[in-house]
Each structure stands twice: as C-alpha cells, then as structure tokens.
Coordinates of C-alpha atoms (C1' of nucleotides) in Angstrom, one line a residue:
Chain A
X1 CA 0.2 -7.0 30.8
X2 CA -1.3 -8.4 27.5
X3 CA -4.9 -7.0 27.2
X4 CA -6.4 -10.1 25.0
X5 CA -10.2 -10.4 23.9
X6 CA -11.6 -13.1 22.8
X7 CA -14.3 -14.1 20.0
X8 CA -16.2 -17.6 19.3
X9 CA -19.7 -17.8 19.2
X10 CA -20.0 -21.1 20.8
X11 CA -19.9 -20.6 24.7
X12 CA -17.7 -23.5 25.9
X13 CA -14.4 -22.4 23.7
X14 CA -14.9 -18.4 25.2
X15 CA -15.1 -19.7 28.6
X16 CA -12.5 -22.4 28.5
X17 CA -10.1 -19.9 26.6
X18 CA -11.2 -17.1 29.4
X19 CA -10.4 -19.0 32.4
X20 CA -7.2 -21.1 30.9
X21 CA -5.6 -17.4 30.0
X22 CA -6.7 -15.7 33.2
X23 CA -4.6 -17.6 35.4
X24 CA -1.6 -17.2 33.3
X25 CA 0.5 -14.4 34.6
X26 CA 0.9 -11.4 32.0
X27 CA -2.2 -11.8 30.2
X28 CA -5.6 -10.1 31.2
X29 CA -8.9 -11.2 29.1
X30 CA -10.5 -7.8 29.0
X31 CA -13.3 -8.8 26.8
X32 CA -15.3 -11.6 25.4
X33 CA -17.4 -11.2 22.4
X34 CA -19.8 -13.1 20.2
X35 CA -19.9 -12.1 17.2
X36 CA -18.1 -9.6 14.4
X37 CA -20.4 -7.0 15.4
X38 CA -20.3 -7.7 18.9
X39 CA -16.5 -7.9 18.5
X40 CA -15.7 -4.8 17.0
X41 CA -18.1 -2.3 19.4
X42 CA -16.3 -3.4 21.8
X43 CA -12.5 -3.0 20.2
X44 CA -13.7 0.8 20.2
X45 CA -14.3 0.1 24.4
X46 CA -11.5 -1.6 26.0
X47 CA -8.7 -1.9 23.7
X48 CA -6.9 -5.0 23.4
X49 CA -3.6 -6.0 22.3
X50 CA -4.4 -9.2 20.9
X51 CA -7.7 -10.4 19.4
X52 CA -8.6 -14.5 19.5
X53 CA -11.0 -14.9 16.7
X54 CA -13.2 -17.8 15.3
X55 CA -13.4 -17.1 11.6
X56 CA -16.6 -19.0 11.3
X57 CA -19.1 -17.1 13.3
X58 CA -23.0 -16.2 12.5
X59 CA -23.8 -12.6 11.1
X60 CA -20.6 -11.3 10.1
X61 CA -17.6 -13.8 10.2
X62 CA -14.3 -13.6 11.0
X63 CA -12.5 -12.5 7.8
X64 CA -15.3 -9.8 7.4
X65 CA -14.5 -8.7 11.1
X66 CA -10.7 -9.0 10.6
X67 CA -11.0 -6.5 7.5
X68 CA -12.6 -3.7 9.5
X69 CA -10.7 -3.7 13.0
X70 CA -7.3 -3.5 10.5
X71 CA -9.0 -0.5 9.0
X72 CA -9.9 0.6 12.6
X73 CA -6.5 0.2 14.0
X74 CA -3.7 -1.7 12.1
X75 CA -1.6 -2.3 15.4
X76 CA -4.1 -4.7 17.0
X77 CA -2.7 -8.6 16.9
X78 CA -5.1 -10.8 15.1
X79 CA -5.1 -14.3 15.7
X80 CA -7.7 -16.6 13.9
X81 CA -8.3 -19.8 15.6
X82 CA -10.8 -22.3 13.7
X83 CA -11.3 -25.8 13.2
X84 CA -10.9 -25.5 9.3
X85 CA -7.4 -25.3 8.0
X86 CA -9.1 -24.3 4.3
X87 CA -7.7 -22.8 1.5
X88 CA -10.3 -19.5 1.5
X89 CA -10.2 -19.4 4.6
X90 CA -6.2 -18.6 5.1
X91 CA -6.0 -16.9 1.6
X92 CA -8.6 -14.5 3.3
X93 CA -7.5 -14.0 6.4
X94 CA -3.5 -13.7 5.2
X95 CA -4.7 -10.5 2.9
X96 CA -6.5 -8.7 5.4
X97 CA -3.6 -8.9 7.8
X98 CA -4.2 -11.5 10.5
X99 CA -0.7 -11.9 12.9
X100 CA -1.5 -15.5 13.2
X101 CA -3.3 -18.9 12.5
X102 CA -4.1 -21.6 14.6
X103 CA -6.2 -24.9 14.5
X104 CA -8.7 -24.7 16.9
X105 CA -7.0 -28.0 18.4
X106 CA -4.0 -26.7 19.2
X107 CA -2.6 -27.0 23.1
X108 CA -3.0 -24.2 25.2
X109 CA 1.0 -23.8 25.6
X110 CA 1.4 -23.1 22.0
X111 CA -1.8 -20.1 21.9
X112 CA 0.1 -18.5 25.3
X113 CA 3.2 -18.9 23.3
X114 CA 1.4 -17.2 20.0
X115 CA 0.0 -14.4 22.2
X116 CA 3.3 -13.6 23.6
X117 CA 5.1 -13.7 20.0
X118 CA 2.6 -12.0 18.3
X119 CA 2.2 -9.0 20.8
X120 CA 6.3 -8.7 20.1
X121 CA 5.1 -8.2 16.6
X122 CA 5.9 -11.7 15.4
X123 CA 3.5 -14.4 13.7
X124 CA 2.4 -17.6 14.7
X125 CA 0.9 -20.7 12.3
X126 CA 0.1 -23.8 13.1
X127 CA 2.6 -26.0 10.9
X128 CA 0.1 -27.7 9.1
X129 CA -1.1 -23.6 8.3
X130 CA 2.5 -22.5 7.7
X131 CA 2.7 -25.3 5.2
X132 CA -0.3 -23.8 3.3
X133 CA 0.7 -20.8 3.1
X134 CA 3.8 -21.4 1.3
X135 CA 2.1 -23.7 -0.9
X136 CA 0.0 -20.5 -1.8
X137 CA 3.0 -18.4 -2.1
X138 CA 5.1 -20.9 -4.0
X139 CA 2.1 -21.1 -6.9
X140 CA 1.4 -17.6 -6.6
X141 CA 4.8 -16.7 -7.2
X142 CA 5.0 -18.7 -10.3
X143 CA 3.7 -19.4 -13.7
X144 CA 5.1 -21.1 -16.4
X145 CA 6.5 -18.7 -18.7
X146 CA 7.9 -16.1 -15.6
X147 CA 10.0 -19.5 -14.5
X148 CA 11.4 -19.2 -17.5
X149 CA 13.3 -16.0 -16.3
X150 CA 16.5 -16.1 -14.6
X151 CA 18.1 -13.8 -12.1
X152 CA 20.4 -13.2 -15.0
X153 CA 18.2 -11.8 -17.4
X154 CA 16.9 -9.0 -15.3
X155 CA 20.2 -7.9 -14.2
X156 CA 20.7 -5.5 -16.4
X157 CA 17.0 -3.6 -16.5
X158 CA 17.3 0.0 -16.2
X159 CA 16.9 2.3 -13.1
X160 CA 13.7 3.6 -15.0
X161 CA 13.0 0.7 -16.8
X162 CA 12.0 -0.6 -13.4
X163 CA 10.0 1.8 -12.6
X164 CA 8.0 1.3 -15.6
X165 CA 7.4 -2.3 -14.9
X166 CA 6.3 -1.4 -11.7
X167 CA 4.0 1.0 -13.4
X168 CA 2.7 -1.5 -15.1
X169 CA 2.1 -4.1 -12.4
X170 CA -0.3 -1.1 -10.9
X171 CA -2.2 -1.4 -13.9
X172 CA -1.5 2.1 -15.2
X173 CA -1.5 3.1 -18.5
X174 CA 1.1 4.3 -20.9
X175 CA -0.3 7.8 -20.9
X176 CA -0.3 7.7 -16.9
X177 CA 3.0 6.3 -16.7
X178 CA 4.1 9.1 -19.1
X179 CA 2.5 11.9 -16.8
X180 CA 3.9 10.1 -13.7
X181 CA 7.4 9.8 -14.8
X182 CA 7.7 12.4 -17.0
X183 CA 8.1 11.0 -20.2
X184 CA 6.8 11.4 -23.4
X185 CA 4.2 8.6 -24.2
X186 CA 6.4 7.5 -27.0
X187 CA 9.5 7.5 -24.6
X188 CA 7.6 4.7 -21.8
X189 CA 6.7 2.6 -25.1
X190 CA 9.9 2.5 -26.1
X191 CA 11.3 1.4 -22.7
X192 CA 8.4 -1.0 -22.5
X193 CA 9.7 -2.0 -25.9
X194 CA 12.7 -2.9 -24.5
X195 CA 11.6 -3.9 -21.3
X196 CA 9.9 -7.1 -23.7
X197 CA 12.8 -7.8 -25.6
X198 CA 15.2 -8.1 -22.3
X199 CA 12.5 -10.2 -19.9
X200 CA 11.7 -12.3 -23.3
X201 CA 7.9 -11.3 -22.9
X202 CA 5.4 -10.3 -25.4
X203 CA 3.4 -7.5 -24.0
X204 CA 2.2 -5.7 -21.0
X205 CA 0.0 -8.2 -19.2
X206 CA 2.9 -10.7 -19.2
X207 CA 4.9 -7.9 -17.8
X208 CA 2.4 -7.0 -14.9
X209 CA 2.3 -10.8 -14.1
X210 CA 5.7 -10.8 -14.0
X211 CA 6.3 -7.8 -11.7
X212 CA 3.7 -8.8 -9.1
X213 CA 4.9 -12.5 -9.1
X214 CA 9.0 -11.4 -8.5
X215 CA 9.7 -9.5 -5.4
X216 CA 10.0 -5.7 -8.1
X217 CA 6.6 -4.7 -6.9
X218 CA 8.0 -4.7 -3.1
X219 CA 11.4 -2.6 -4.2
X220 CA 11.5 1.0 -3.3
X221 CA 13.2 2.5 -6.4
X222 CA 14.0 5.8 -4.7
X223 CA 17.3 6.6 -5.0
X224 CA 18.4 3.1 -5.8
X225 CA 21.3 2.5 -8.2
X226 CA 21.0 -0.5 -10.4
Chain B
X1 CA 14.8 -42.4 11.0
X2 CA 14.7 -39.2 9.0
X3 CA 18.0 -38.5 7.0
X4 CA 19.4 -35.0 7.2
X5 CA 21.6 -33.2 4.8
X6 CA 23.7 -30.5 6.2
X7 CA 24.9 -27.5 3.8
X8 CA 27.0 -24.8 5.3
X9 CA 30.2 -23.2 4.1
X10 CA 31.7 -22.6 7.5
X11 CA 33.3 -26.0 9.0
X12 CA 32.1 -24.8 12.9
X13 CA 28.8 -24.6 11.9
X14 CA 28.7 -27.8 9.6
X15 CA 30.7 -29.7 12.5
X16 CA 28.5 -28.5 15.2
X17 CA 25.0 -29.3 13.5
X18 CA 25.9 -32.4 12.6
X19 CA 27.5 -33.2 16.5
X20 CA 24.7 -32.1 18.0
X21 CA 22.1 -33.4 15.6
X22 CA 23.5 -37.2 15.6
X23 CA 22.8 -37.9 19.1
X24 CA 19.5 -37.7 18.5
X25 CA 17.3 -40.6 18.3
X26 CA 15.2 -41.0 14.9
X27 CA 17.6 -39.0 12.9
X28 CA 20.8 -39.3 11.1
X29 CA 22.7 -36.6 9.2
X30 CA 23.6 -38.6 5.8
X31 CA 25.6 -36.0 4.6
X32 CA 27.2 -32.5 4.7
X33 CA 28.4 -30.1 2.0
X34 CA 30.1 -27.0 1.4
X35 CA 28.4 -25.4 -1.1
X36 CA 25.2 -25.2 -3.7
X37 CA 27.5 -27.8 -6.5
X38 CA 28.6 -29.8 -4.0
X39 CA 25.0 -30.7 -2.3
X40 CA 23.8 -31.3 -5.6
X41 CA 26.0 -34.0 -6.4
X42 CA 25.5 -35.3 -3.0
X43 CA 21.5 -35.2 -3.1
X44 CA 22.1 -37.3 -6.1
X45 CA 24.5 -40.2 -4.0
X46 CA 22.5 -40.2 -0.9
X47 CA 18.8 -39.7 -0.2
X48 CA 18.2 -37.1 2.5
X49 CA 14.5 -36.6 3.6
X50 CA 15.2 -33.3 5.1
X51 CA 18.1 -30.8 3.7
X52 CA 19.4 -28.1 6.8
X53 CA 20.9 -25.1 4.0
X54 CA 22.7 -22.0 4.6
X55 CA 21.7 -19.1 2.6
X56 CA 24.7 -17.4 2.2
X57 CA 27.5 -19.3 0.7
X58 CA 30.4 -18.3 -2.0
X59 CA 30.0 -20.4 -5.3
X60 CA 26.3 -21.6 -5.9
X61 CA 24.4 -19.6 -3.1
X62 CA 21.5 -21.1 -1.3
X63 CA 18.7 -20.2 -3.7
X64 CA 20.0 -21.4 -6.6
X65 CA 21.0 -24.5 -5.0
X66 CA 17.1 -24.6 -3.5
X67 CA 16.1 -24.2 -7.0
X68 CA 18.2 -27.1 -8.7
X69 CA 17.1 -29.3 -6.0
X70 CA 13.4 -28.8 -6.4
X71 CA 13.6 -29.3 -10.3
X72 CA 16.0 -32.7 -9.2
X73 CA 13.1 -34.0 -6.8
X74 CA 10.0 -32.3 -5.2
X75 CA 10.1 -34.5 -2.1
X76 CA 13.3 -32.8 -0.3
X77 CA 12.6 -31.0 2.1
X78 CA 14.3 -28.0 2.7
X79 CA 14.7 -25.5 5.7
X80 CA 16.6 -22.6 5.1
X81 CA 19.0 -21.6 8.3
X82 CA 20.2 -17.8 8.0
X83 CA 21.8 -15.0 10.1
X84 CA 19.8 -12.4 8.1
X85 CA 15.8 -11.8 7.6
X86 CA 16.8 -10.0 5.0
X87 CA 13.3 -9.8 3.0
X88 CA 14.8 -10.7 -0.7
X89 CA 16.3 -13.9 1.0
X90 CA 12.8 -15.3 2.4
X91 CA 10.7 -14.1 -1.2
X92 CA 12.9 -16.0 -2.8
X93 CA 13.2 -19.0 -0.6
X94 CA 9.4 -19.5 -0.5
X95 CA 9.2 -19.3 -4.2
X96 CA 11.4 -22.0 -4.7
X97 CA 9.6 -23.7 -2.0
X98 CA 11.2 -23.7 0.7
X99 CA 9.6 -25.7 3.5
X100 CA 11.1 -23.9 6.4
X101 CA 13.4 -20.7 7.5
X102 CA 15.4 -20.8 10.9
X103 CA 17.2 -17.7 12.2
X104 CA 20.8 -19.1 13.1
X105 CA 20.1 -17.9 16.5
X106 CA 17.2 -20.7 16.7
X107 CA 18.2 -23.4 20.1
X108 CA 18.3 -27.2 18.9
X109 CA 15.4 -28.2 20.3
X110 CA 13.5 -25.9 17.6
X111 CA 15.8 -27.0 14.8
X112 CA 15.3 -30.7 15.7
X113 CA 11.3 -29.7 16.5
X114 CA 11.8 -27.8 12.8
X115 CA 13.1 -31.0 11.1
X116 CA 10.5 -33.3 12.1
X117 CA 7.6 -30.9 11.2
X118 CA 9.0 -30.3 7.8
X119 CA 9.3 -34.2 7.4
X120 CA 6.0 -34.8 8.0
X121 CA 4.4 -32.2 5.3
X122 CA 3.9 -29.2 7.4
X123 CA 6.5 -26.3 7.7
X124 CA 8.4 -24.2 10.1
X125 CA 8.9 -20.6 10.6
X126 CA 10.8 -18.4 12.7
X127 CA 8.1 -16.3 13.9
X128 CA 10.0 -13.3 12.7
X129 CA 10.1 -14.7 9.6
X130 CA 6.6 -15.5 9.6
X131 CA 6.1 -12.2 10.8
X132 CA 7.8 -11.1 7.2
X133 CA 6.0 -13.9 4.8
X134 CA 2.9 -12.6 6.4
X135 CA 3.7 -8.6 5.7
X136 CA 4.9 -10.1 2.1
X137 CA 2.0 -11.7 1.4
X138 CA -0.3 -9.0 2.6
X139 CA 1.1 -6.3 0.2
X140 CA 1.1 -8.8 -2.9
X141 CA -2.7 -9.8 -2.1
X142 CA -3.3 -5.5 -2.0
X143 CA -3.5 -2.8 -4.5
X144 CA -5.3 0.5 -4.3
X145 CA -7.8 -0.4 -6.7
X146 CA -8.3 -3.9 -6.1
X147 CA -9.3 -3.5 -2.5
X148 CA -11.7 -1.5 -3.9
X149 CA -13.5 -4.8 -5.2
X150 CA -15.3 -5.4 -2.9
X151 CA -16.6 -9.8 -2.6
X152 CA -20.0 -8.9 -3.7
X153 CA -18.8 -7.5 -7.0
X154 CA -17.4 -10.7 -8.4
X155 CA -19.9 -12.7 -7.0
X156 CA -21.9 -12.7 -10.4
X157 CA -19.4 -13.6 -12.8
X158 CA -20.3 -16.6 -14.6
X159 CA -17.9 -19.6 -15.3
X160 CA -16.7 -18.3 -18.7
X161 CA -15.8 -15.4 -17.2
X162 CA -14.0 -16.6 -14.5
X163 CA -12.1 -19.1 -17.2
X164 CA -11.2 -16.2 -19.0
X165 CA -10.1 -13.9 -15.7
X166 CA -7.7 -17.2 -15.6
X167 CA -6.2 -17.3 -19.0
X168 CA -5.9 -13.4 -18.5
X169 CA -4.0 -14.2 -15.5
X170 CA -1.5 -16.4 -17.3
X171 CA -0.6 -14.1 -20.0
X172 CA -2.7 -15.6 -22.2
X173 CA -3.6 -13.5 -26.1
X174 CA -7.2 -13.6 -27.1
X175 CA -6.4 -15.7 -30.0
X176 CA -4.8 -18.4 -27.5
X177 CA -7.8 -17.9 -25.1
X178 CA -10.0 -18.1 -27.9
X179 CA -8.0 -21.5 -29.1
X180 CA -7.9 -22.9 -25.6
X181 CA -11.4 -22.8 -24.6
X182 CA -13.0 -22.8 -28.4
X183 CA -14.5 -19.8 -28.4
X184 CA -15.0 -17.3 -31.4
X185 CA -12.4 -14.5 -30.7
X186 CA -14.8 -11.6 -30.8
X187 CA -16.6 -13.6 -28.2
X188 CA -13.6 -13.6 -25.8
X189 CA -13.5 -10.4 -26.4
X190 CA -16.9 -9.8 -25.3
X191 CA -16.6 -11.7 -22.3
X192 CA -13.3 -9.5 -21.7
X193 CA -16.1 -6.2 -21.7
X194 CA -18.3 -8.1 -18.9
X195 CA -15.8 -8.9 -17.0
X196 CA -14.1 -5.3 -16.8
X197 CA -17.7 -3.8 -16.5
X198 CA -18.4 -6.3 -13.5
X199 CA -15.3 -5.7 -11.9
X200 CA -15.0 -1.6 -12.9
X201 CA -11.4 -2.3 -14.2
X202 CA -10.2 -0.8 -17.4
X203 CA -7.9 -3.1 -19.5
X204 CA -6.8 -6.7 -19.4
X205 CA -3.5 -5.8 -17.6
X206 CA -5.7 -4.7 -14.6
X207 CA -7.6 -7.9 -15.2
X208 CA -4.1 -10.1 -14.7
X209 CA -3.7 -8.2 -11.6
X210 CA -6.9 -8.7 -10.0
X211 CA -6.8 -12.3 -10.7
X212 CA -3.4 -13.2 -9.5
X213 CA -4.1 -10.9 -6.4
X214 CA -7.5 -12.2 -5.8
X215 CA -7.5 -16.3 -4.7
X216 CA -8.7 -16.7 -8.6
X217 CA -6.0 -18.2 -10.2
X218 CA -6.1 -20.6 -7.5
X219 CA -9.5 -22.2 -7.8
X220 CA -9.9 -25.1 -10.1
X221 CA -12.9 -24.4 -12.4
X222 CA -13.5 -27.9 -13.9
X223 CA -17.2 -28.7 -13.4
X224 CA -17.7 -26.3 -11.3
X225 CA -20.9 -25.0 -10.3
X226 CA -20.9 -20.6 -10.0
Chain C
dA1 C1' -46.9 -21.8 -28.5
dG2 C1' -45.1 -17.3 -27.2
dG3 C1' -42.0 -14.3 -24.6
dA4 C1' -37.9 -13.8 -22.0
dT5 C1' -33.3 -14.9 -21.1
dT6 C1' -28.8 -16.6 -21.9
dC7 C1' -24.9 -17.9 -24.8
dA8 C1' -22.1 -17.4 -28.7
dA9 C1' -20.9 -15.1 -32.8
dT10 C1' -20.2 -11.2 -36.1
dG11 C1' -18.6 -6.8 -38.0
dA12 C1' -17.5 -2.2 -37.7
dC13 C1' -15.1 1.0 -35.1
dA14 C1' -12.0 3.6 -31.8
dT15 C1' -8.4 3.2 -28.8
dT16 C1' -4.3 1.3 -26.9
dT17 C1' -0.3 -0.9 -27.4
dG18 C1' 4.1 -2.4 -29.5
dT19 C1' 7.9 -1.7 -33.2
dC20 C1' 11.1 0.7 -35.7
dA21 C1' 14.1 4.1 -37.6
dA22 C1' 15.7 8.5 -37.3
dT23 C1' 16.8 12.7 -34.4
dT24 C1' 18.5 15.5 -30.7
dG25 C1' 21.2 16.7 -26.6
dT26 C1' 24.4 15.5 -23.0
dC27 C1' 28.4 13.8 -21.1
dA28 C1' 32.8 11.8 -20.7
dA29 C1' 36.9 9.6 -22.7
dG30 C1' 40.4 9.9 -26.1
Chain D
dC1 C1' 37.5 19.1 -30.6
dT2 C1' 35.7 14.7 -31.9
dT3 C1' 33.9 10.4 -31.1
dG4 C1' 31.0 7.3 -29.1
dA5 C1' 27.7 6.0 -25.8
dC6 C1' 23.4 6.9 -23.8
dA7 C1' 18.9 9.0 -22.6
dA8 C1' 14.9 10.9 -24.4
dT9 C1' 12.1 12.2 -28.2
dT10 C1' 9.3 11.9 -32.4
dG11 C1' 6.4 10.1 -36.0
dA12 C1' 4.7 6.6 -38.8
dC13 C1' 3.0 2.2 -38.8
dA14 C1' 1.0 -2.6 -37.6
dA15 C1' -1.2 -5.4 -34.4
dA16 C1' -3.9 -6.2 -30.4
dT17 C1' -7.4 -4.8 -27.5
dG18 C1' -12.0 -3.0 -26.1
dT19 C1' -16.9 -1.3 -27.3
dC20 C1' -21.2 -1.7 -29.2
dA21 C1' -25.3 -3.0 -31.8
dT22 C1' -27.2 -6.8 -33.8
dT23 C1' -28.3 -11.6 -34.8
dG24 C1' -29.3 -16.7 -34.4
dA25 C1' -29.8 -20.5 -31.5
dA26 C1' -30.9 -22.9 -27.4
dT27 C1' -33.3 -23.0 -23.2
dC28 C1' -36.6 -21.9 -19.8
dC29 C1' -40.6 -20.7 -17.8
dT30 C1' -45.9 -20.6 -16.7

DNA sequence: AGGATTCAATGACATTTGTCAATTGTCAAG
DNA sequence: CTTGACAATTGACAAATGTCATTGAATCCT
C-alpha cells in the first residue's frame, strides 16, 4: 500500500486528486495539506511514501517546501504537479531532488502510473518537462571552448592529474589541494601546468568549468586505473 | 507520416524494429544502418524525422555518431535504445542532445509512444533512466559550499554583476570581460570583489562554479530589469 | 542648491596562479 | 650496473587576480 499525501492550496484539485486515488487499489491518501508549512508538520505525522505537490502555493511554495522535506528525509518521493512548465520552476525543483514532474493537466492514468514508478524509485516527467530538462542539461553541459575537447584529448590525463581537476572543480585552492593530496604546492602547479597544456586551456577557471560540465566531477577516483 | 531511421549493429534487432515498426500507421522506417559511418551517410541520402540508435556498436559507437549528427542537422531526432543504464552512456547522450533513451527491454507500444513524442518536440525517458538524469543532474546543481547560498544572498546583485558572474562562467579573463562589456579593467575587477563579498566565495574559480551550478548562466540579461 | 547614493575608474599593493628548468629518487628493462 | 622513464620536488620568475582607499561624474531625492 502506497501512503500518498497530497498538497495544493486550491480545494477542488486536493479533493478531486483525494477521491480519484482513493478508489484506486494500492494507494491510500493519508494526508492532505495546504500549504509548505502545513505540508511538512504533517510529513513528521503520518509518513508518506509519495508526496503530490503544487509548486506554486501561498506562504512557502513548493520548491521551498521540497528543499526541507529532502533534508528531513531523502527517501520520500516528490512529485511536483503545476500548471507552469517554466524554466525556474524545473531548474529549482530538479536541484533539490524532486522524483517527478508533471503538468497539472495531465490524465489521471499517467499520475497513478508516476506514483507507482516513482515509489519503485523511478522518475516520471511529463514529455513536454522531460524535453526541458535535457535542453537544460544539453546547454549546461556545454560551452564553447569545452566542445572543443574531444574524448581523445583527455585520454591520457593522469590518475592524479584527475584528481586535481576535480580539486579544482570544488573550488579549492592550490594550497588545499596540496594538503589534500599530499603534494608539495609546487608539485599540484606543475600538474595543473600540465593539466592546461593537455585539455588546451588557459587556467584554472576554464578547468573548473570544464570538470563540472564533463561527467569527471561524478567519477570516483578511488582505486581507479587510468 | 514520420520517417524513422533504424541504427543497430545486430541484424535481429535491426530486422525486428523495422518489421514491427512498418505496420504501423503514420510511420515509415526510411532506412537502417549498421553502424555510426554508415548512418551518417545515410542521414545525408534520406531524411529521417526521428533516428532509433543503438549505443553500443563496433566502429563509430553511438555517441559519436549522436554527435556528427547534431553538428549535420539539429532537427533529427534521436532516441537512444540500450541494454545498459550505464551512467557514462546517458551523460553523454544528453549532452549531445539526445531526445530520448529506451531500455531495450521497453514493449513497442512505448517505443512507437516514444517516437511520436520525440517527433513532436518533447522527449522520452525510461523512467529508470529518468530516475538517473534526475540523480545526475541533482549532484551537478550541488556542492558543499554552494548550497550554502542560500536565494536571498544573490538576490542583491546588480545587473553588472550578474553580467560579470556570466563571463566568469564562460572562462572569460578580466581583460576579455573588460573588452566585452567596455569596462575599465580595474573596474571588473572591482565588481569581481562585490560579487565574491555578496556571495562569500573566495576566487573567480568558485565564482564559475556557482554560476554554472546556479540557473545563472541560463538567464538572458539583455534589458533586463534586477 | 546641497547631501546622499550609485557607477566607473585609478593606482598601489599583496596574493595567487602559471611556467620553466633543474634536481632527486625509484623502478624496471636491457 | 646502467640507462631511461617517470613521479615528485624546488626555486625563481612572470602574469593574473583580488583588495582597498580614493576620486570624479551622474543621478536622485525632498
């Protein structure tokens, strides 16, 4: 039994949701709320497996309410539902961890379906949503001069020169990087030296954006061979 | 009637696709290939709308291919259909914009569902795979110190700030940031201070992170308002 | 008009960053 | 053993970056 609470200020779309998912078999509405506040006093109460949430609410909205229940407990399922399929809105809600992203017009079949799927630990977006968010990731994953690199070039980076670029795509220092890694300050220089020369960059800030925008921030260089 | 390109190495795969996807009203399967070179030369000869491509093949792989065809034309449309959700597989896909990613497990009816989304502008996910863009997408938005910004602190930068915060985020020198938006230098400079008092950050680098994993490189600041 | 505020610029300065050549130690192949 | 390759270090230097106090100009109240 799926334990799913719902939360839209407007009265209509918490009782229409409530009654359409009562009657389905397998899911239980345990709660209703109004609100962010509302909402997340009672996440601490009954304790739900999947949240529906309007992201544009009165007092504290959606994304501001999605932000806390993840730092309350990251296994709840997060759905937003709203009418808006903006930009902000699904930048926002993507970073603090929402499981899913629906228009608010969306047929009841397909928010069952998203409930089900996301409680396995799946996602579900809207196509139109999906669509955006790739958009985002395409252009966040690229700028002109880091399209320049080729799989080719960084080949043939170092075990620990790839831990100083990720270093670096933290934001740390050479003098932290040193004392993290246990180089000499002069040694991380020279790798960064040569990190520049092989990626065809010209300084540290290019070499950040470059980490973050290729998939070496996500690599766990423990124990990896190159 | 949308035209569909089939790209698979293995002949059961291709043959099946393409038997079970003709019989269906509204679309047509224009072509197949057996590899990355091959499709290209074919995308060239015939026009499809929509391009079904296997990841994993010997010669050009999947990717690569993905890429060549986006430089060739942006229309294309291209779903990705894999055995693995192997997380390198779908960063790179997206970045090369990718407008779908099927499990080869998915029935017909999705894949057919899947090519008809795609060819009207929105995109399709295996919700595992969405599952994964989302995870993905939530660790590049993160990092210890920028959650620590919290919305309220950048609230109050003003619009030269935030163009800088941009050219920052490209890689940009002071000298070109001072060329580009005809300032003096020193007074990019100065506006570099601000910022990283505003925003408690300690050098440009952290600045380039913050901006690509804030929304900020996204915005368009042309006559816009703070 | 006078006072306050903002924007841009300047110069002097300290710090950080990047480059380079030279040195040391280790390890493995010949 | 020697040679060569490689990893790490050092020091000296040049360039870029960041800080700060100050100044002039424009603008905005009231």
């Amino acid at each position: 039994m799926i334990e799913v609470m719902i939360v839209d200020d407007q009265e209509i779309i918490r009782q229409s949701l409530e009654m359409m998912l009562s009657s389905k078999p397998g899911i239980h509405v345990s709660a209703t709320a109004t609100d962010g506040r509302d909402a997340i006093a009672k996440v601490r109460m009954k304790h739900p497996d999947v949240i529906l949430m309007d992201i544009r609410m009165p007092g504290m909205d959606g994304i501001e309410c999605l932000k806390i229940i993840r730092e309350l407990n990251k296994n709840i399922k997060v759905i937003i539902l709203t009418t808006f399929d903006d930009d902000e809105y699904i930048y926002e809600s993507l970073k603090y961890g929402a499981n899913g992203f629906l228009l608010k017009g969306t047929k009841m079949a397909e928010i069952i379906k998203a409930i089900e799927v996301v409680n396995n630990g799946g996602a579900m977006m809207d196509s139109a949503v999906s669509s955006k968010v790739l958009n985002l990731f395409a252009q966040m994953a690229k700028a002109d001069y880091s399209s320049r690199i080729d799989d080719r070039d960084y080949q043939d980076l170092t075990l620990n020169e790839l831990k100083i670029i990720q270093a670096i795509g933290q934001g740390l220092s050479n003098k932290e990087i040193s004392a993290g890694l246990n180089f000499s300050e002069g040694t991380v220089r020279n790798y960064i030296s040569s990190v520049l020369r092989k990626l065809d960059l010209r300084d540290r800030t290019q070499i950040a954006i470059f980490a973050i925008q290729s998939s070496l921030m996500l690599r766990d260089l423990e124990g990896e061979e190159e």
